[in-house]
Short mmCIF file of C-alpha atoms in Angstrom, two decimals:
data_model
loop_
_atom_site.label_atom_id
_atom_site.label_comp_id
_atom_site.label_asym_id
_atom_site.label_seq_id
_atom_site.Cartn_x
_atom_site.Cartn_y
_atom_site.Cartn_z
CA MET A 1 -12.53 111.32 -2.77
CA SER A 2 -12.35 114.92 -1.68
CA GLU A 3 -8.55 114.69 -1.33
CA ASN A 4 -8.30 113.35 -4.89
CA ASP A 5 -10.73 115.92 -6.30
CA LEU A 6 -13.25 113.27 -7.35
CA LEU A 7 -16.38 114.79 -5.84
CA GLY A 8 -18.80 115.93 -8.51
CA ASN A 9 -16.75 114.21 -11.19
CA SER A 10 -18.66 113.84 -14.47
CA ARG A 11 -16.98 110.51 -15.16
CA LYS A 12 -18.53 107.57 -13.34
CA ILE A 13 -16.01 106.01 -10.98
CA PRO A 14 -16.03 102.18 -10.82
CA LEU A 15 -16.04 100.65 -7.36
CA GLY A 16 -15.18 97.17 -6.11
CA PHE A 17 -17.11 96.28 -2.95
CA THR A 18 -15.63 93.82 -0.44
CA PHE A 19 -18.41 92.59 1.86
CA SER A 20 -17.31 90.32 4.69
CA PHE A 21 -20.57 88.52 5.39
CA PRO A 22 -22.40 85.50 3.89
CA LEU A 23 -23.88 86.40 0.50
CA LYS A 24 -26.03 84.72 -2.10
CA GLN A 25 -24.25 85.84 -5.24
CA GLU A 26 -26.69 86.50 -8.09
CA GLY A 27 -24.32 88.36 -10.39
CA LEU A 28 -21.00 90.15 -10.54
CA ASN A 29 -22.52 93.18 -8.85
CA LYS A 30 -25.61 91.66 -7.26
CA ALA A 31 -25.59 89.74 -3.98
CA ARG A 32 -28.05 89.30 -1.13
CA LEU A 33 -27.03 89.17 2.51
CA VAL A 34 -27.87 85.76 3.95
CA THR A 35 -27.27 86.60 7.61
CA TRP A 36 -25.21 88.91 9.79
CA THR A 37 -22.23 87.42 11.63
CA LYS A 38 -19.37 88.55 13.91
CA GLY A 39 -21.77 90.27 16.31
CA PHE A 40 -23.06 92.73 13.70
CA THR A 41 -26.73 93.40 13.15
CA SER A 42 -28.76 95.97 11.23
CA SER A 43 -32.43 95.73 10.37
CA GLY A 44 -33.69 95.73 6.81
CA VAL A 45 -30.55 94.25 5.22
CA GLU A 46 -30.83 90.46 5.42
CA GLY A 47 -32.25 89.10 2.17
CA GLU A 48 -31.59 92.38 0.37
CA ASP A 49 -29.16 93.19 -2.46
CA VAL A 50 -26.27 94.90 -0.66
CA VAL A 51 -25.04 96.53 -3.86
CA GLN A 52 -28.43 98.15 -4.43
CA LEU A 53 -28.43 99.38 -0.83
CA LEU A 54 -24.95 100.82 -1.36
CA HIS A 55 -26.05 102.58 -4.55
CA GLU A 56 -29.03 104.08 -2.74
CA ALA A 57 -26.73 105.35 0.03
CA ILE A 58 -24.37 106.85 -2.56
CA GLN A 59 -27.27 108.60 -4.27
CA ARG A 60 -28.34 110.10 -0.95
CA LYS A 61 -24.92 111.75 -0.71
CA GLY A 62 -25.71 113.56 -3.94
CA ASN A 63 -22.21 114.43 -5.13
CA LEU A 64 -20.68 110.95 -5.61
CA ASN A 65 -20.67 109.64 -9.17
CA VAL A 66 -19.75 106.10 -8.18
CA GLU A 67 -20.96 102.74 -9.49
CA CYS A 68 -20.26 99.40 -7.85
CA VAL A 69 -19.20 97.07 -10.66
CA ALA A 70 -18.32 94.04 -8.53
CA VAL A 71 -19.05 92.68 -5.07
CA ILE A 72 -16.87 90.04 -3.49
CA ASN A 73 -16.39 88.26 -0.18
CA ASP A 74 -13.14 89.21 1.57
CA THR A 75 -11.97 85.59 1.72
CA VAL A 76 -12.48 85.16 -2.02
CA GLY A 77 -10.64 88.44 -2.55
CA ALA A 78 -7.65 87.15 -0.58
CA LEU A 79 -7.50 84.02 -2.74
CA MET A 80 -7.81 85.93 -6.01
CA SER A 81 -5.21 88.50 -5.02
CA CYS A 82 -2.66 85.82 -4.16
CA ALA A 83 -3.52 83.63 -7.17
CA HIS A 84 -2.76 86.56 -9.48
CA ASP A 85 0.93 85.97 -8.70
CA ASP A 86 0.91 82.36 -7.50
CA GLN A 87 -0.93 79.77 -9.60
CA ASN A 88 -0.64 77.24 -6.79
CA CYS A 89 -2.96 79.35 -4.63
CA HIS A 90 -6.18 77.35 -4.26
CA ILE A 91 -7.31 78.31 -0.76
CA GLY A 92 -8.16 81.63 0.86
CA LEU A 93 -8.35 82.13 4.63
CA ILE A 94 -9.38 85.07 6.78
CA ILE A 95 -8.62 84.87 10.48
CA GLY A 96 -9.36 88.23 12.05
CA THR A 97 -12.45 89.55 13.80
CA GLY A 98 -14.25 86.64 12.14
CA SER A 99 -13.01 83.62 10.23
CA ASN A 100 -13.80 82.04 6.87
CA THR A 101 -12.22 79.97 4.10
CA CYS A 102 -12.75 79.47 0.38
CA TYR A 103 -11.17 77.12 -2.13
CA MET A 104 -11.05 76.13 -5.80
CA GLU A 105 -13.36 73.24 -6.65
CA LYS A 106 -14.01 71.22 -9.79
CA LEU A 107 -17.47 71.82 -11.26
CA ASN A 108 -18.32 68.13 -11.40
CA ARG A 109 -18.07 68.06 -7.59
CA VAL A 110 -20.42 71.01 -7.01
CA GLU A 111 -23.93 69.60 -6.69
CA LEU A 112 -25.61 73.00 -6.53
CA TRP A 113 -23.85 74.48 -9.57
CA ASP A 114 -26.33 75.98 -12.05
CA GLY A 115 -23.97 78.15 -14.14
CA ASP A 116 -22.16 77.42 -17.38
CA ASN A 117 -19.91 74.41 -17.86
CA GLU A 118 -17.32 76.04 -20.09
CA GLN A 119 -13.59 75.96 -19.38
CA PRO A 120 -12.09 76.31 -16.90
CA GLN A 121 -14.38 73.85 -15.19
CA GLN A 122 -13.76 75.07 -11.67
CA VAL A 123 -15.25 77.61 -9.31
CA ILE A 124 -14.35 79.28 -6.02
CA ILE A 125 -16.44 77.89 -3.17
CA ASN A 126 -17.00 80.25 -0.25
CA THR A 127 -17.41 77.75 2.59
CA GLU A 128 -18.63 80.19 5.29
CA CYS A 129 -16.95 77.74 7.63
CA GLY A 130 -17.54 79.98 10.65
CA ALA A 131 -20.92 78.25 10.81
CA PHE A 132 -19.33 74.81 10.98
CA GLY A 133 -20.71 73.02 14.01
CA ASP A 134 -24.04 74.82 14.10
CA ASN A 135 -25.61 71.36 13.77
CA GLY A 136 -23.91 70.25 16.98
CA CYS A 137 -21.11 68.19 15.42
CA ILE A 138 -18.36 70.06 17.34
CA ASP A 139 -20.18 70.39 20.65
CA PHE A 140 -17.84 67.78 22.15
CA LEU A 141 -14.98 70.26 21.69
CA ARG A 142 -16.73 73.20 23.34
CA THR A 143 -16.06 74.25 26.91
CA ASN A 144 -18.52 75.79 29.35
CA PHE A 145 -17.04 79.17 28.48
CA ASP A 146 -17.63 78.57 24.76
CA GLU A 147 -21.23 77.75 25.49
CA ASP A 148 -21.70 80.80 27.72
CA ILE A 149 -20.15 83.17 25.16
CA ASP A 150 -22.38 81.71 22.46
CA ALA A 151 -25.52 82.00 24.61
CA GLU A 152 -24.75 85.66 25.42
CA SER A 153 -23.97 86.63 21.80
CA LEU A 154 -26.25 88.39 19.32
CA ASN A 155 -26.61 85.14 17.35
CA PRO A 156 -26.77 82.25 19.82
CA GLY A 157 -26.42 78.81 18.28
CA LYS A 158 -24.81 80.22 15.14
CA GLN A 159 -21.17 80.57 14.02
CA LYS A 160 -20.03 78.16 16.74
CA TYR A 161 -16.71 77.39 15.06
CA GLU A 162 -15.97 81.06 14.53
CA LYS A 163 -16.67 81.80 18.19
CA MET A 164 -13.96 79.33 19.20
CA ILE A 165 -11.22 80.70 16.95
CA SER A 166 -11.65 84.31 15.81
CA GLY A 167 -10.31 87.56 17.14
CA MET A 168 -13.70 88.79 18.26
CA TYR A 169 -13.89 86.05 20.88
CA MET A 170 -10.33 84.95 21.79
CA GLY A 171 -9.80 87.74 24.29
CA GLU A 172 -13.10 87.05 26.02
CA ILE A 173 -12.33 83.34 26.28
CA ALA A 174 -8.99 84.17 27.92
CA ARG A 175 -10.63 86.71 30.26
CA ARG A 176 -13.09 84.13 31.58
CA TYR A 177 -10.34 81.62 32.34
CA ILE A 178 -8.18 84.26 34.04
CA GLU A 179 -11.15 85.48 36.10
CA LYS A 180 -12.00 81.92 37.15
CA LEU A 181 -8.43 81.23 38.25
CA ALA A 182 -8.39 84.47 40.25
CA SER A 183 -11.74 83.63 41.86
CA LYS A 184 -10.19 80.36 43.07
CA LYS A 185 -7.22 82.35 44.43
CA LEU A 186 -4.84 80.74 41.94
CA LEU A 187 -3.99 84.17 40.48
CA PHE A 188 -3.41 87.66 41.89
CA LYS A 189 -4.02 86.39 45.47
CA GLY A 190 -7.70 86.24 44.60
CA GLU A 191 -8.00 89.94 43.73
CA ILE A 192 -10.19 90.66 40.71
CA SER A 193 -10.41 94.16 39.22
CA GLU A 194 -13.65 95.61 37.89
CA THR A 195 -12.19 95.55 34.37
CA LEU A 196 -11.36 91.85 34.63
CA LYS A 197 -14.96 91.22 35.71
CA THR A 198 -16.31 93.08 32.69
CA PRO A 199 -17.07 91.06 29.53
CA ASN A 200 -15.04 91.91 26.41
CA LYS A 201 -12.56 94.11 28.27
CA PHE A 202 -9.64 91.72 27.87
CA TYR A 203 -8.87 92.39 24.22
CA THR A 204 -7.48 89.83 21.79
CA LYS A 205 -4.55 92.18 21.14
CA TYR A 206 -3.51 91.53 24.75
CA ILE A 207 -2.98 87.87 23.87
CA SER A 208 -0.61 88.86 21.06
CA GLU A 209 1.28 91.21 23.38
CA ILE A 210 1.56 88.66 26.17
CA GLU A 211 2.83 86.01 23.74
CA ASP A 212 5.42 88.32 22.19
CA LYS A 213 8.72 86.46 21.81
CA GLU A 214 10.52 89.09 23.88
CA ASN A 215 7.99 88.87 26.73
CA THR A 216 9.89 86.30 28.81
CA GLU A 217 10.93 85.70 32.37
CA GLU A 218 14.28 87.28 31.50
CA SER A 219 12.44 90.51 30.67
CA ASN A 220 10.43 90.18 33.90
CA PHE A 221 7.31 89.66 31.74
CA GLN A 222 7.21 93.41 31.12
CA LYS A 223 4.45 93.26 28.51
CA THR A 224 2.30 90.98 30.65
CA ARG A 225 2.65 93.42 33.52
CA GLN A 226 1.68 96.31 31.23
CA VAL A 227 -1.45 94.50 30.09
CA LEU A 228 -2.44 93.59 33.64
CA ASP A 229 -1.85 97.17 34.74
CA GLU A 230 -4.22 98.34 31.98
CA ILE A 231 -6.97 96.14 33.37
CA GLY A 232 -6.40 97.31 36.93
CA ILE A 233 -4.20 94.55 38.32
CA ASP A 234 -0.83 95.41 39.85
CA ASN A 235 1.66 93.88 42.29
CA VAL A 236 1.65 90.64 40.31
CA THR A 237 4.16 87.88 40.88
CA LEU A 238 6.31 86.05 38.34
CA GLU A 239 4.08 83.02 38.82
CA ASP A 240 1.00 85.14 38.00
CA CYS A 241 2.68 86.22 34.77
CA ARG A 242 3.60 82.65 33.88
CA ILE A 243 0.02 81.47 34.38
CA VAL A 244 -1.54 84.35 32.42
CA GLN A 245 0.85 83.72 29.54
CA HIS A 246 0.04 80.00 29.64
CA VAL A 247 -3.69 80.72 29.46
CA CYS A 248 -3.16 82.96 26.44
CA GLN A 249 -1.01 80.30 24.78
CA LEU A 250 -3.74 77.70 25.26
CA VAL A 251 -6.41 79.96 23.78
CA SER A 252 -4.36 80.98 20.75
CA SER A 253 -2.96 77.51 20.04
CA ARG A 254 -6.46 76.02 20.18
CA SER A 255 -7.58 78.64 17.68
CA ALA A 256 -4.63 77.97 15.36
CA TYR A 257 -5.11 74.20 15.54
CA LEU A 258 -8.85 74.39 14.83
CA VAL A 259 -8.21 76.69 11.86
CA SER A 260 -5.49 74.33 10.64
CA SER A 261 -7.78 71.30 10.80
CA GLY A 262 -10.19 72.99 8.41
CA ILE A 263 -7.42 74.04 6.03
CA ALA A 264 -5.92 70.53 6.08
CA CYS A 265 -9.29 69.06 5.12
CA LEU A 266 -9.46 71.36 2.09
CA ILE A 267 -5.88 70.56 1.06
CA ASN A 268 -6.64 66.85 1.23
CA ARG A 269 -9.81 67.37 -0.81
CA ILE A 270 -8.04 69.41 -3.49
CA ASN A 271 -5.28 66.76 -3.55
CA ARG A 272 -2.70 68.76 -5.49
CA SER A 273 0.99 68.17 -4.87
CA GLU A 274 1.54 71.84 -3.96
CA VAL A 275 -1.03 74.27 -2.58
CA THR A 276 -0.58 77.85 -1.42
CA VAL A 277 -2.99 79.24 1.17
CA ALA A 278 -3.65 82.99 0.94
CA VAL A 279 -4.08 84.24 4.51
CA ASP A 280 -5.18 87.62 5.85
CA GLY A 281 -6.73 89.01 9.00
CA SER A 282 -5.62 90.74 12.18
CA VAL A 283 -5.06 87.58 14.25
CA TYR A 284 -2.79 86.09 11.59
CA ARG A 285 -0.98 89.38 11.02
CA TYR A 286 -0.33 90.42 14.59
CA HIS A 287 -0.15 87.28 16.70
CA PRO A 288 3.58 86.45 16.89
CA LYS A 289 3.22 82.65 16.70
CA PHE A 290 -0.02 82.00 14.83
CA GLN A 291 1.56 81.30 11.45
CA ASP A 292 4.11 78.90 12.93
CA LEU A 293 1.40 77.06 14.85
CA MET A 294 -0.67 76.70 11.69
CA VAL A 295 2.17 75.49 9.50
CA GLU A 296 3.16 72.93 12.13
CA LYS A 297 -0.36 71.53 12.57
CA ILE A 298 -1.32 71.55 8.88
CA SER A 299 1.83 69.59 8.01
CA GLN A 300 0.79 66.96 10.55
CA LEU A 301 -2.76 66.62 9.18
CA ILE A 302 -2.36 66.64 5.39
CA ASN A 303 -1.89 63.47 3.38
CA ASN A 304 1.58 62.18 2.63
CA GLY A 305 3.15 63.69 -0.49
CA LEU A 306 1.27 66.99 -0.28
CA LYS A 307 3.07 70.28 0.29
CA VAL A 308 1.58 73.52 1.60
CA SER A 309 2.80 77.09 1.95
CA THR A 310 1.13 80.25 3.26
CA ASN A 311 1.22 83.69 1.71
#
């Protein structure tokens, strides 16, 4: 605002607020935080109107004449942004630090709807699907590492689905598998660096780098070697590089397939001949194969006669 000479402006500046956590929407610019997710926590916010808290923070600055006129979930924002240009867009997906989906639903199928029933008789449903499985229904899919990561998180027992698929956790899942293989002397001749022993020090971006299409045996797995050097492991063999890349592929493909299963369910529920999925998030943007994995799996899971595209 300083760069654009807006500080101390007499004209009130309208603000749109994207808030990437579960909200109970009570108005266009009024929404209460249900719970923190993605490892975030801050006291005194849950159950409170986040727009009011933002306004109070702005007032404390003293020289900002800003008013929040709308608050929106980031997943809903992705859907709306895409649907502005593509009327077939009926699903929004975020797959980044966290994960969530939303979709267009007919009012007569929304049991909790208490708004108006005027046209158009449809509403965007924010599924908060990261919490899918919190009732135990996906426990049969979880590994010991999934359970350990969940137990050690800031919100154990919550957001189980998200912890299996999102960027905040993919790197840690891969680290634990790599460390276990090394401890059994199946990698690096059994040598384990201090960094590899340290939780959350094998970043999800490493998975994207290791799975880069140019990171092959022909290139001597140069990017894999660079990543391993960063975490204190050198003198690795070609077989070490192959195994590390395979572990990363398993972690990322599992994530993509689990995400795709949720999207396919929504496509089948919407049951339109053509549906566009608006997708955003760092995992989707930067992982070199994530989109292809999703398109492949979704096409296998949706009903015959339905067509899907991603944007």
